[in-house]
Every structure is written in C-alpha cells, then in structure tokens.
C-alpha cells in the first residue's frame, strides 16, 4: 500500500476574521532529524490560537499556516536523532502552530509519551491550560501552602486549571468569574470563595475576603479592568502573574503600586518556557500527570468540534462561552 502524501488541515491564508479559515488538502509535513510526525487524534483549542489567526498574538507566523498548539495522538515517524520515541507510541506534543491537522511534525523535545490512564481527548485538553497554570504557580509565583490565590477567568481553560492546581498546592483559592454558572463550576473544582465581578467591585471584594490584606498571588488571564483592580488588591510580598489579556485590553501599570505594596509583577510565557527549559517542562508534566491520576486535577471538556468546524470552535471561545476546554477531532 502506498503512503498517503496529503492530509486535511485548517489553513489561515492571511491574518483576519476566524471565518476566513479554510479546511484544505495539504502536503503531509516532512520531518527534520530532531522531529517526530504525529497522527493527530485530538487537538486542544486555546485562546492564543484565535489571537494568532487574527494577527493579534505576540508571535506572527508566515502565512499560509495551520493554527493549533497542542495535540495528542500516535507517532508515525521519527527523525534520525530521536531516541526516546518510537512509531506507534501514544504521545502528547506542543507546537506553536500546525496542530489543527491530521498530522503534524513536532520537535521531539516537546513530545512526551502518554501514560495509559489518560485518553487522547483529555490529554489534548490537559496540556496548555494546565501546564501554563502549573508553571506559573510553581516556577513563577512560588505559591506556598496556606497562601491566598485569586484566579480571574476562573471557569475558562487555564483559569479552571489554576483553581485546581492552586488547591493541589495547598492555597486558599478565590475564583473570579462573570456569572454564577461559571462560579459554580469553579467551586465544583475547589474554589473556596467566588466573586462575580459583573456584580461586585473586584478590588473591594478581594480586600474583604482577605481581611484587608490583599492577595498573595493572582493568576490574571483577563487583562483590562480585571488587571487594574487586581493591581490594587495585591498584598505585601504578593506576586501578580501576567498570564493573558482575554478581554482584549493590555493594561498599563502605575508602577508606584508595586513599590507601595511591595509586590512583584511576574510575566508568564509557557510556550517559550517549554523550549528554553525542556527538562523542567518534562518534570512538570510528570507531576501534572501524577495529579491527574490522583484526581487532583481534572479535565472538563465543554465541547468537541470536528476539524472542519475549527472556526466555530474558536468563535465559541472568543464569545466567552467556554466552560473548561474545547477540543477538535480530526
Ligand atoms: N501566558 C501563557 O503562557 C498563556 C498560556 C495559555 C493561555 N494564555 C492566555 O490566557 C488567557 C485565557 O486563555 P484560555 O485558553 O483560558 O481562554 P478561555 O478558556 O476562553 O478563558 C478566558 C476567560 O477570560 C474571561 N474573559 C473576559 N473577557 C473576555 C472576552 N472579551 N472574551 C473572552 N473571554 C473573556 C472569561 O471569563 P469571565 O466570563 O468569567 O470573565 C473566559 O472564561 C488568554 O488571554 C490566553 O492568551 C496565556
């Protein structure tokens, strides 16, 4: 039987509206010595994918390109310098682009074998959201047991992951969401307190829930007004994590606030961390998988879409409807 040479992939021809994405027959990627080719069985959908397609992300790939930054599936082929993976092995992989396709070539350092206890759908949904929260709270914030952690966007992909991981690390977690339904989900996943920031003043509510002390750590992935309020609700020695700007507004910080309150503003860029520190990334993933097995972290798949419906999946996310994660099934 001759080997297939083409595959289905979602293609972005130029930066613009999500509805311009096309599903096309494209060439199967060739692999370099340090890469593996993966048969994609599930691809995670993440907010940065929508930003990249619209040309709003910090990284702008050459067009045309295929979006998609995390996949789970089976290794088809390995490059000559790859020794820790073999064809037929179940894996998860992270890539900046290329995941919304039937096959993708990924640097082997960012591909990890998948334990038997997790299926491909949950694995594809677990990586970016949970691993970002894990890296942010562990390496960037050095979150300690007993500290108070505030999580904004707490029912979204990475926010809900931060709620679970914050609890796993022993913190008291305050979830911040825009509806009671979203707060209920965050509570179900371990949040001790909830603030509906469409109804309550965020800064005052955090102060009230911390006896006037402010937050030790904030996992801030919304930006705009939410970041502004949290920059005024941090406690002495706190760490305000800059994770994302889902509101579309990149805030500006009056730095005198950090001086007066003695807190640090700490940037988080998980994708670059996986490339610069592949060994720490691999250790983190081991711990994350252990927590998954122990049910300390759980994957909530809100919806599954087919590859042909990638634009709808991204729209569902930018419409602020996602509760947990969305995945694509090629
Ligand atoms: N730094 C990193 O390495 C890294 C890694 C992954 C993701 N991120 C960033 O983290 C942010 C969240 O990503 P995610 O995958 O968790 O997204 P998500 O599942 O869509 O969650 C985003 C949350 O933000 C809130 N939000 C407020 N205004 C919004 C708006 N105008 N549109 C959409 N959501 C809005 C929503 O919660 P409420 O309705 O409750 O306000 C929503 O649940 C994004 O900015 C993403 O780029 C950063």
Tab-separated table of C-alpha atoms and ligand atoms in Angstrom:
chain	number	residue	atom	x	y	z
A	1	UNK	CA	0.000	0.000	0.000
A	2	UNK	CA	1.471	3.417	-0.928
A	3	UNK	CA	1.941	6.004	1.820
A	4	UNK	CA	-0.551	8.933	1.823
A	5	UNK	CA	1.067	12.200	0.722
A	6	UNK	CA	-1.697	14.626	1.583
A	7	UNK	CA	-3.894	15.321	4.581
A	8	UNK	CA	-6.702	17.602	5.744
A	9	UNK	CA	-5.603	20.733	7.584
A	10	UNK	CA	-7.090	24.030	8.686
A	11	UNK	CA	-5.311	26.830	6.818
A	12	UNK	CA	-5.004	30.539	7.579
A	13	UNK	CA	-4.026	32.328	4.338
A	14	UNK	CA	-3.857	35.796	5.873
A	15	UNK	CA	-4.443	37.273	9.327
A	16	UNK	CA	-8.099	38.217	9.717
A	17	UNK	CA	-11.513	37.013	10.893
A	18	UNK	CA	-11.837	33.446	12.186
A	19	UNK	CA	-14.466	32.770	9.495
A	20	UNK	CA	-11.746	33.086	6.808
A	21	UNK	CA	-10.126	29.834	7.978
A	22	UNK	CA	-10.299	27.102	5.327
A	23	UNK	CA	-10.073	23.347	5.564
A	24	UNK	CA	-7.843	22.130	2.731
A	25	UNK	CA	-5.972	19.140	1.367
A	26	UNK	CA	-2.305	19.930	2.084
A	27	UNK	CA	1.026	18.117	1.934
A	28	UNK	CA	1.951	15.936	4.909
A	29	UNK	CA	4.821	17.771	6.674
A	30	UNK	CA	8.307	16.338	6.235
A	31	UNK	CA	10.289	15.849	9.450
A	32	UNK	CA	13.735	17.070	10.442
A	33	UNK	CA	16.277	14.871	12.285
A	34	UNK	CA	15.054	16.070	15.700
A	35	UNK	CA	11.319	15.875	14.935
A	36	UNK	CA	8.523	13.317	15.004
A	37	UNK	CA	5.456	13.062	12.792
A	38	UNK	CA	2.261	12.579	14.807
A	39	UNK	CA	-1.102	11.269	13.654
A	40	UNK	CA	-3.356	13.765	15.444
A	41	UNK	CA	-6.303	12.150	17.259
A	42	UNK	CA	-7.304	15.257	19.233
A	43	UNK	CA	-6.152	18.882	19.204
A	44	UNK	CA	-6.687	21.302	22.079
A	45	UNK	CA	-8.252	24.671	21.258
A	46	UNK	CA	-6.678	27.598	23.077
A	47	UNK	CA	-7.259	31.334	23.223
A	48	UNK	CA	-3.823	32.100	21.691
A	49	UNK	CA	-4.880	30.112	18.557
A	50	UNK	CA	-7.663	32.654	17.965
A	51	UNK	CA	-5.239	35.541	18.537
A	52	UNK	CA	-2.645	34.102	16.110
A	53	UNK	CA	-5.246	33.693	13.326
A	54	UNK	CA	-6.386	37.302	13.781
A	55	UNK	CA	-2.783	38.607	13.803
A	56	UNK	CA	-3.203	39.767	17.410
A	57	UNK	CA	-0.645	37.475	19.061
A	58	UNK	CA	2.908	38.360	20.069
A	59	UNK	CA	4.188	35.753	17.569
A	60	UNK	CA	3.160	36.143	13.937
A	61	UNK	CA	3.999	33.163	11.725
A	62	UNK	CA	4.488	33.467	7.964
A	63	UNK	CA	1.266	32.820	6.053
A	64	UNK	CA	-0.182	30.458	4.984
A	65	UNK	CA	-0.046	28.408	8.196
A	66	UNK	CA	-2.105	25.930	10.191
A	67	UNK	CA	-3.022	27.022	13.726
A	68	UNK	CA	-3.085	24.702	16.757
A	69	UNK	CA	-0.564	24.458	19.585
A	70	UNK	CA	-1.240	21.121	21.322
A	71	UNK	CA	-2.111	17.648	20.111
A	72	UNK	CA	-2.434	14.095	21.306
A	73	UNK	CA	-2.113	11.090	19.023
A	74	UNK	CA	0.267	8.419	17.772
A	75	UNK	CA	3.838	8.705	16.471
A	76	UNK	CA	4.038	7.803	12.772
A	77	UNK	CA	7.688	8.522	12.052
A	78	UNK	CA	10.752	9.683	13.976
A	79	UNK	CA	13.759	11.721	12.813
A	80	UNK	CA	17.218	10.120	12.851
A	81	UNK	CA	18.276	11.918	16.071
A	82	UNK	CA	15.172	10.967	18.087
A	83	UNK	CA	15.810	8.213	20.604
A	84	UNK	CA	13.087	8.498	23.278
A	85	UNK	CA	10.077	7.935	20.993
A	86	UNK	CA	9.105	5.165	18.573
A	87	UNK	CA	6.446	4.798	15.854
A	88	UNK	CA	3.152	3.531	17.249
A	89	UNK	CA	3.651	5.224	20.636
A	90	UNK	CA	0.808	7.340	22.102
A	91	UNK	CA	2.038	10.866	22.801
A	92	UNK	CA	1.156	14.468	23.558
A	93	UNK	CA	3.004	17.290	21.890
A	94	UNK	CA	3.162	21.062	21.993
A	95	UNK	CA	3.885	23.180	18.965
A	96	UNK	CA	3.241	26.847	18.329
A	97	UNK	CA	1.270	26.148	15.147
A	98	UNK	CA	0.305	23.172	12.990
A	99	UNK	CA	-1.932	21.188	15.357
A	100	UNK	CA	-5.288	21.630	13.569
A	101	UNK	CA	-4.442	18.951	11.017
A	102	UNK	CA	-4.499	15.194	10.522
A	103	UNK	CA	-0.723	15.077	11.009
A	104	UNK	CA	1.885	17.423	12.464
A	105	UNK	CA	5.685	17.447	12.734
A	106	UNK	CA	6.932	18.489	16.202
A	107	UNK	CA	10.352	18.870	17.826
A	108	UNK	CA	10.773	15.649	19.828
A	109	UNK	CA	11.868	17.596	22.940
A	110	UNK	CA	8.294	18.864	23.150
A	111	UNK	CA	6.662	15.464	22.696
A	112	UNK	CA	6.046	13.208	25.675
A	113	UNK	CA	4.824	9.614	25.904
A	114	UNK	CA	1.248	9.363	27.114
A	115	UNK	CA	0.500	7.149	30.128
A	116	UNK	CA	-2.239	4.508	29.650
A	117	UNK	CA	-4.530	6.081	32.250
A	118	UNK	CA	-5.370	9.135	30.113
A	119	UNK	CA	-7.266	9.177	26.811
A	120	UNK	CA	-6.206	11.359	23.866
A	121	UNK	CA	-9.140	13.765	24.231
A	122	UNK	CA	-8.329	14.615	27.852
A	123	UNK	CA	-4.590	14.654	27.135
A	124	UNK	CA	-5.023	17.203	24.323
A	125	UNK	CA	-7.140	19.354	26.628
A	126	UNK	CA	-4.818	18.989	29.631
A	127	UNK	CA	-1.580	20.351	28.278
A	128	UNK	CA	-1.503	24.091	27.530
A	129	UNK	CA	-4.150	25.179	30.022
A	130	UNK	CA	-2.975	23.093	32.970
A	131	UNK	CA	0.742	23.224	32.216
A	132	UNK	CA	0.626	27.028	31.968
A	133	UNK	CA	-1.121	27.272	35.332
A	134	UNK	CA	1.305	24.761	36.851
A	135	UNK	CA	4.434	26.549	35.551
A	136	UNK	CA	3.020	29.948	36.586
A	137	UNK	CA	2.105	28.930	40.133
A	138	UNK	CA	5.157	26.749	40.741
A	139	UNK	CA	8.150	28.353	38.984
A	140	UNK	CA	6.915	31.936	38.525
A	141	UNK	CA	4.900	32.624	41.705
A	142	UNK	CA	6.471	30.063	44.046
A	143	UNK	CA	2.983	29.626	45.556
A	144	UNK	CA	3.105	28.361	49.144
A	145	UNK	CA	0.618	26.239	51.035
A	146	UNK	CA	-1.735	28.473	53.050
A	147	UNK	CA	-1.357	31.487	50.735
A	148	UNK	CA	-4.370	33.152	49.134
A	149	UNK	CA	-4.581	32.791	45.365
A	150	UNK	CA	-7.004	34.870	43.280
A	151	UNK	CA	-7.804	33.457	39.816
A	152	UNK	CA	-9.505	35.594	37.162
A	153	UNK	CA	-11.289	33.934	34.211
A	154	UNK	CA	-11.628	31.047	36.665
A	155	UNK	CA	-14.064	28.960	34.579
A	156	UNK	CA	-12.019	29.265	31.356
A	157	UNK	CA	-9.422	26.748	30.209
A	158	UNK	CA	-6.358	27.931	32.047
A	159	UNK	CA	-8.269	29.672	34.871
A	160	UNK	CA	-10.079	26.482	35.911
A	161	UNK	CA	-6.742	24.671	35.764
A	162	UNK	CA	-5.224	27.320	38.085
A	163	UNK	CA	-8.085	26.788	40.564
A	164	UNK	CA	-7.393	23.031	40.683
A	165	UNK	CA	-3.600	23.386	40.808
A	166	UNK	CA	-3.793	26.136	43.438
A	167	UNK	CA	-5.799	23.736	45.623
A	168	UNK	CA	-3.372	20.879	44.898
A	169	UNK	CA	-0.550	23.178	46.130
A	170	UNK	CA	-2.455	23.953	49.344
A	171	UNK	CA	-3.609	27.512	48.645
A	172	UNK	CA	-6.903	29.143	49.600
A	173	UNK	CA	-8.463	29.914	46.207
A	174	UNK	CA	-10.722	32.841	45.343
A	175	UNK	CA	-12.331	32.433	41.894
A	176	UNK	CA	-13.346	35.476	39.852
A	177	UNK	CA	-15.940	34.961	37.083
A	178	UNK	CA	-18.600	36.869	35.139
A	179	UNK	CA	-21.608	34.645	36.023
A	180	UNK	CA	-22.997	32.473	38.808
A	181	UNK	CA	-22.884	29.456	36.474
A	182	UNK	CA	-19.141	29.944	35.913
A	183	UNK	CA	-18.547	30.477	39.649
A	184	UNK	CA	-20.427	27.244	40.410
A	185	UNK	CA	-18.046	25.353	38.082
A	186	UNK	CA	-15.008	26.945	39.768
A	187	UNK	CA	-16.389	25.977	43.206
A	188	UNK	CA	-17.001	22.424	41.999
A	189	UNK	CA	-13.282	22.306	41.155
A	190	UNK	CA	-12.081	23.500	44.545
A	191	UNK	CA	-12.501	27.284	44.769
A	192	UNK	CA	-13.089	28.280	48.404
A	193	UNK	CA	-14.652	31.643	47.573
A	194	UNK	CA	-16.163	33.270	44.499
A	195	UNK	CA	-16.504	36.836	43.230
A	196	UNK	CA	-18.896	37.697	40.395
A	197	UNK	CA	-17.062	40.749	39.058
A	198	UNK	CA	-20.008	41.869	36.948
A	199	UNK	CA	-21.993	42.361	40.174
A	200	UNK	CA	-19.346	43.156	42.805
A	201	UNK	CA	-16.377	45.514	42.961
A	202	UNK	CA	-13.384	43.223	42.428
A	203	UNK	CA	-10.819	45.171	44.456
A	204	UNK	CA	-13.166	45.678	47.452
A	205	UNK	CA	-14.318	42.036	47.394
A	206	UNK	CA	-10.733	40.719	47.413
A	207	UNK	CA	-9.875	43.069	50.298
A	208	UNK	CA	-12.947	41.878	52.213
A	209	UNK	CA	-12.160	38.210	51.696
A	210	UNK	CA	-8.542	38.698	52.841
A	211	UNK	CA	-9.258	40.790	55.964
A	212	UNK	CA	-7.858	43.851	54.197
A	213	UNK	CA	-4.505	42.175	53.451
A	214	UNK	CA	-4.908	41.609	49.712
A	215	UNK	CA	-3.954	38.587	47.614
A	216	UNK	CA	-0.653	36.728	47.970
A	217	UNK	CA	-0.797	35.552	44.354
A	218	UNK	CA	-3.081	36.472	41.465
A	219	UNK	CA	-3.347	34.341	38.291
A	220	UNK	CA	-4.509	37.123	35.979
A	221	UNK	CA	-5.538	35.994	32.483
A	222	UNK	CA	-8.207	38.583	31.599
A	223	UNK	CA	-6.321	41.924	31.490
A	224	UNK	CA	-8.114	45.284	31.196
A	225	UNK	CA	-10.250	46.342	34.184
A	226	UNK	CA	-9.711	43.000	35.886
A	227	UNK	CA	-5.915	43.515	35.948
A	228	UNK	CA	-6.353	47.148	37.077
A	229	UNK	CA	-8.491	46.068	40.029
A	230	UNK	CA	-6.063	43.296	40.998
A	231	UNK	CA	-3.057	45.653	40.770
A	232	UNK	CA	-4.776	47.496	43.641
A	233	UNK	CA	-5.773	44.386	45.570
A	234	UNK	CA	-2.377	42.686	45.987
A	235	UNK	CA	-0.921	42.040	49.420
A	236	UNK	CA	2.566	42.832	50.754
A	237	UNK	CA	5.118	40.493	49.118
A	238	UNK	CA	2.499	39.358	46.604
A	239	UNK	CA	3.029	38.085	43.049
A	240	UNK	CA	0.755	39.352	40.294
A	241	UNK	CA	1.066	36.920	37.386
A	242	UNK	CA	0.594	38.364	33.900
A	243	UNK	CA	-0.880	35.388	32.030
A	244	UNK	CA	-3.106	36.863	29.323
A	245	UNK	CA	-5.494	39.506	28.079
A	246	UNK	CA	-8.695	37.629	27.160
A	247	UNK	CA	-10.651	40.892	27.466
A	248	UNK	CA	-8.612	42.238	24.543
A	249	UNK	CA	-7.196	45.096	26.633
A	250	UNK	CA	-3.499	45.137	27.545
A	251	UNK	CA	-3.355	47.101	30.805
A	252	UNK	CA	-0.841	49.768	31.787
A	253	UNK	CA	0.511	49.615	35.336
A	254	UNK	CA	1.266	52.617	37.568
A	255	UNK	CA	4.456	51.098	38.993
A	256	UNK	CA	4.169	53.088	42.239
A	257	UNK	CA	1.552	50.483	43.269
A	258	UNK	CA	4.223	47.778	43.276
A	259	UNK	CA	6.515	49.937	45.416
A	260	UNK	CA	3.884	50.882	47.979
A	261	UNK	CA	2.581	47.323	48.324
A	262	UNK	CA	5.938	45.574	47.871
A	263	UNK	CA	4.603	43.122	45.310
A	264	UNK	CA	6.118	41.697	42.118
A	265	UNK	CA	4.588	41.619	38.670
A	266	UNK	CA	5.684	38.393	37.012
A	267	UNK	CA	5.299	37.546	33.329
A	268	UNK	CA	4.340	34.024	32.270
A	269	UNK	CA	5.062	32.656	28.779
A	270	UNK	CA	4.647	28.901	28.941
A	271	UNK	CA	5.343	28.215	25.236
A	272	UNK	CA	8.806	29.757	25.407
A	273	UNK	CA	9.453	28.072	28.775
A	274	UNK	CA	8.877	24.628	27.159
A	275	UNK	CA	11.605	25.460	24.597
A	276	UNK	CA	14.111	27.114	26.938
A	277	UNK	CA	13.752	24.636	29.805
A	278	UNK	CA	12.687	21.301	28.253
A	279	UNK	CA	13.857	19.310	31.295
A	280	UNK	CA	11.847	21.348	33.801
A	281	UNK	CA	8.916	21.158	31.384
A	282	UNK	CA	9.215	17.340	31.347
A	283	UNK	CA	9.398	17.227	35.193
A	284	UNK	CA	6.361	19.493	35.421
A	285	UNK	CA	4.434	17.224	33.041
A	286	UNK	CA	5.272	14.196	35.181
A	287	UNK	CA	3.906	15.927	38.269
A	288	UNK	CA	0.826	17.085	36.370
A	289	UNK	CA	0.133	13.542	35.144
A	290	UNK	CA	0.514	12.269	38.733
A	291	UNK	CA	-2.009	14.841	39.946
A	292	UNK	CA	-4.320	13.828	37.095
A	293	UNK	CA	-4.036	10.178	38.121
A	294	UNK	CA	-4.718	11.139	41.752
A	295	UNK	CA	-7.726	13.208	40.539
A	296	UNK	CA	-6.256	16.385	42.000
A	297	UNK	CA	-6.574	17.885	38.540
A	298	UNK	CA	-9.422	17.097	36.159
A	299	UNK	CA	-10.132	17.930	32.563
A	300	UNK	CA	-13.512	19.473	31.775
A	301	UNK	CA	-14.292	19.136	28.066
A	302	UNK	CA	-17.097	21.549	27.329
A	303	UNK	CA	-17.448	20.694	23.618
A	304	UNK	CA	-15.809	18.665	20.845
A	305	UNK	CA	-15.783	20.022	17.279
A	306	UNK	CA	-14.652	18.367	14.036
A	307	UNK	CA	-11.635	19.773	12.192
A	308	UNK	CA	-13.997	21.284	9.603
A	309	UNK	CA	-15.641	23.325	12.369
A	310	UNK	CA	-12.397	24.855	13.712
A	311	UNK	CA	-13.636	28.412	13.089
A	312	UNK	CA	-16.819	27.742	15.110
A	313	UNK	CA	-14.729	26.259	17.919
A	314	UNK	CA	-12.558	29.391	18.066
A	315	UNK	CA	-15.618	31.635	17.838
A	316	UNK	CA	-17.245	29.766	20.754
A	317	UNK	CA	-14.138	30.610	22.763
A	318	UNK	CA	-13.912	34.289	21.809
A	319	UNK	CA	-17.681	34.608	22.512
A	320	UNK	CA	-16.761	33.849	26.153
A	321	UNK	CA	-18.925	30.722	26.215
A	322	UNK	CA	-16.339	28.071	27.087
A	323	UNK	CA	-16.603	26.397	30.488
A	324	UNK	CA	-13.388	24.389	30.727
A	325	UNK	CA	-11.900	23.298	27.380
A	326	UNK	CA	-12.786	22.782	23.743
A	327	UNK	CA	-11.091	20.212	21.501
A	328	UNK	CA	-11.007	19.351	17.785
A	329	UNK	CA	-11.227	15.791	16.493
A	330	UNK	CA	-9.636	15.326	13.045
B	1	LIG	N1	0.982	33.199	29.134
B	1	LIG	C1	0.819	31.993	28.651
B	1	LIG	O1	1.742	31.217	28.519
B	1	LIG	C2	-0.581	31.590	28.268
B	1	LIG	C3	-0.920	30.249	28.012
B	1	LIG	C4	-2.249	29.936	27.743
B	1	LIG	C5	-3.197	30.947	27.683
B	1	LIG	N2	-2.817	32.235	27.886
B	1	LIG	C6	-3.776	33.354	27.851
B	1	LIG	O2	-4.678	33.207	28.917
B	1	LIG	C7	-5.934	33.783	28.554
B	1	LIG	C8	-7.023	32.766	28.812
B	1	LIG	O3	-6.865	31.662	27.934
B	1	LIG	P1	-7.895	30.429	27.988
B	1	LIG	O4	-7.407	29.450	26.978
B	1	LIG	O5	-8.128	30.001	29.375
B	1	LIG	O6	-9.215	31.158	27.424
B	1	LIG	P2	-10.752	30.888	27.797
B	1	LIG	O7	-10.973	29.458	28.113
B	1	LIG	O8	-11.527	31.482	26.683
B	1	LIG	O9	-10.981	31.725	29.132
B	1	LIG	C9	-10.829	33.112	29.137
B	1	LIG	C10	-11.696	33.727	30.222
B	1	LIG	O10	-11.492	35.139	30.154
B	1	LIG	C11	-12.685	35.830	30.504
B	1	LIG	N3	-12.955	36.924	29.575
B	1	LIG	C12	-13.127	38.213	29.921
B	1	LIG	N4	-13.372	38.978	28.859
B	1	LIG	C13	-13.379	38.146	27.783
B	1	LIG	C14	-13.596	38.351	26.392
B	1	LIG	N5	-13.835	39.574	25.885
B	1	LIG	N6	-13.520	37.289	25.576
B	1	LIG	C15	-13.229	36.070	26.054
B	1	LIG	N7	-13.023	35.807	27.383
B	1	LIG	C16	-13.102	36.856	28.242
B	1	LIG	C17	-13.805	34.795	30.502
B	1	LIG	O11	-14.191	34.627	31.858
B	1	LIG	P3	-15.345	35.506	32.512
B	1	LIG	O12	-16.503	35.440	31.536
B	1	LIG	O13	-15.617	34.810	33.777
B	1	LIG	O14	-14.767	36.872	32.654
B	1	LIG	C18	-13.177	33.490	29.993
B	1	LIG	O15	-13.635	32.386	30.717
B	1	LIG	C19	-5.808	34.202	27.085
B	1	LIG	O16	-5.518	35.571	27.018
B	1	LIG	C20	-4.637	33.389	26.593
B	1	LIG	O17	-3.972	34.021	25.511
B	1	LIG	C21	-1.538	32.573	28.192
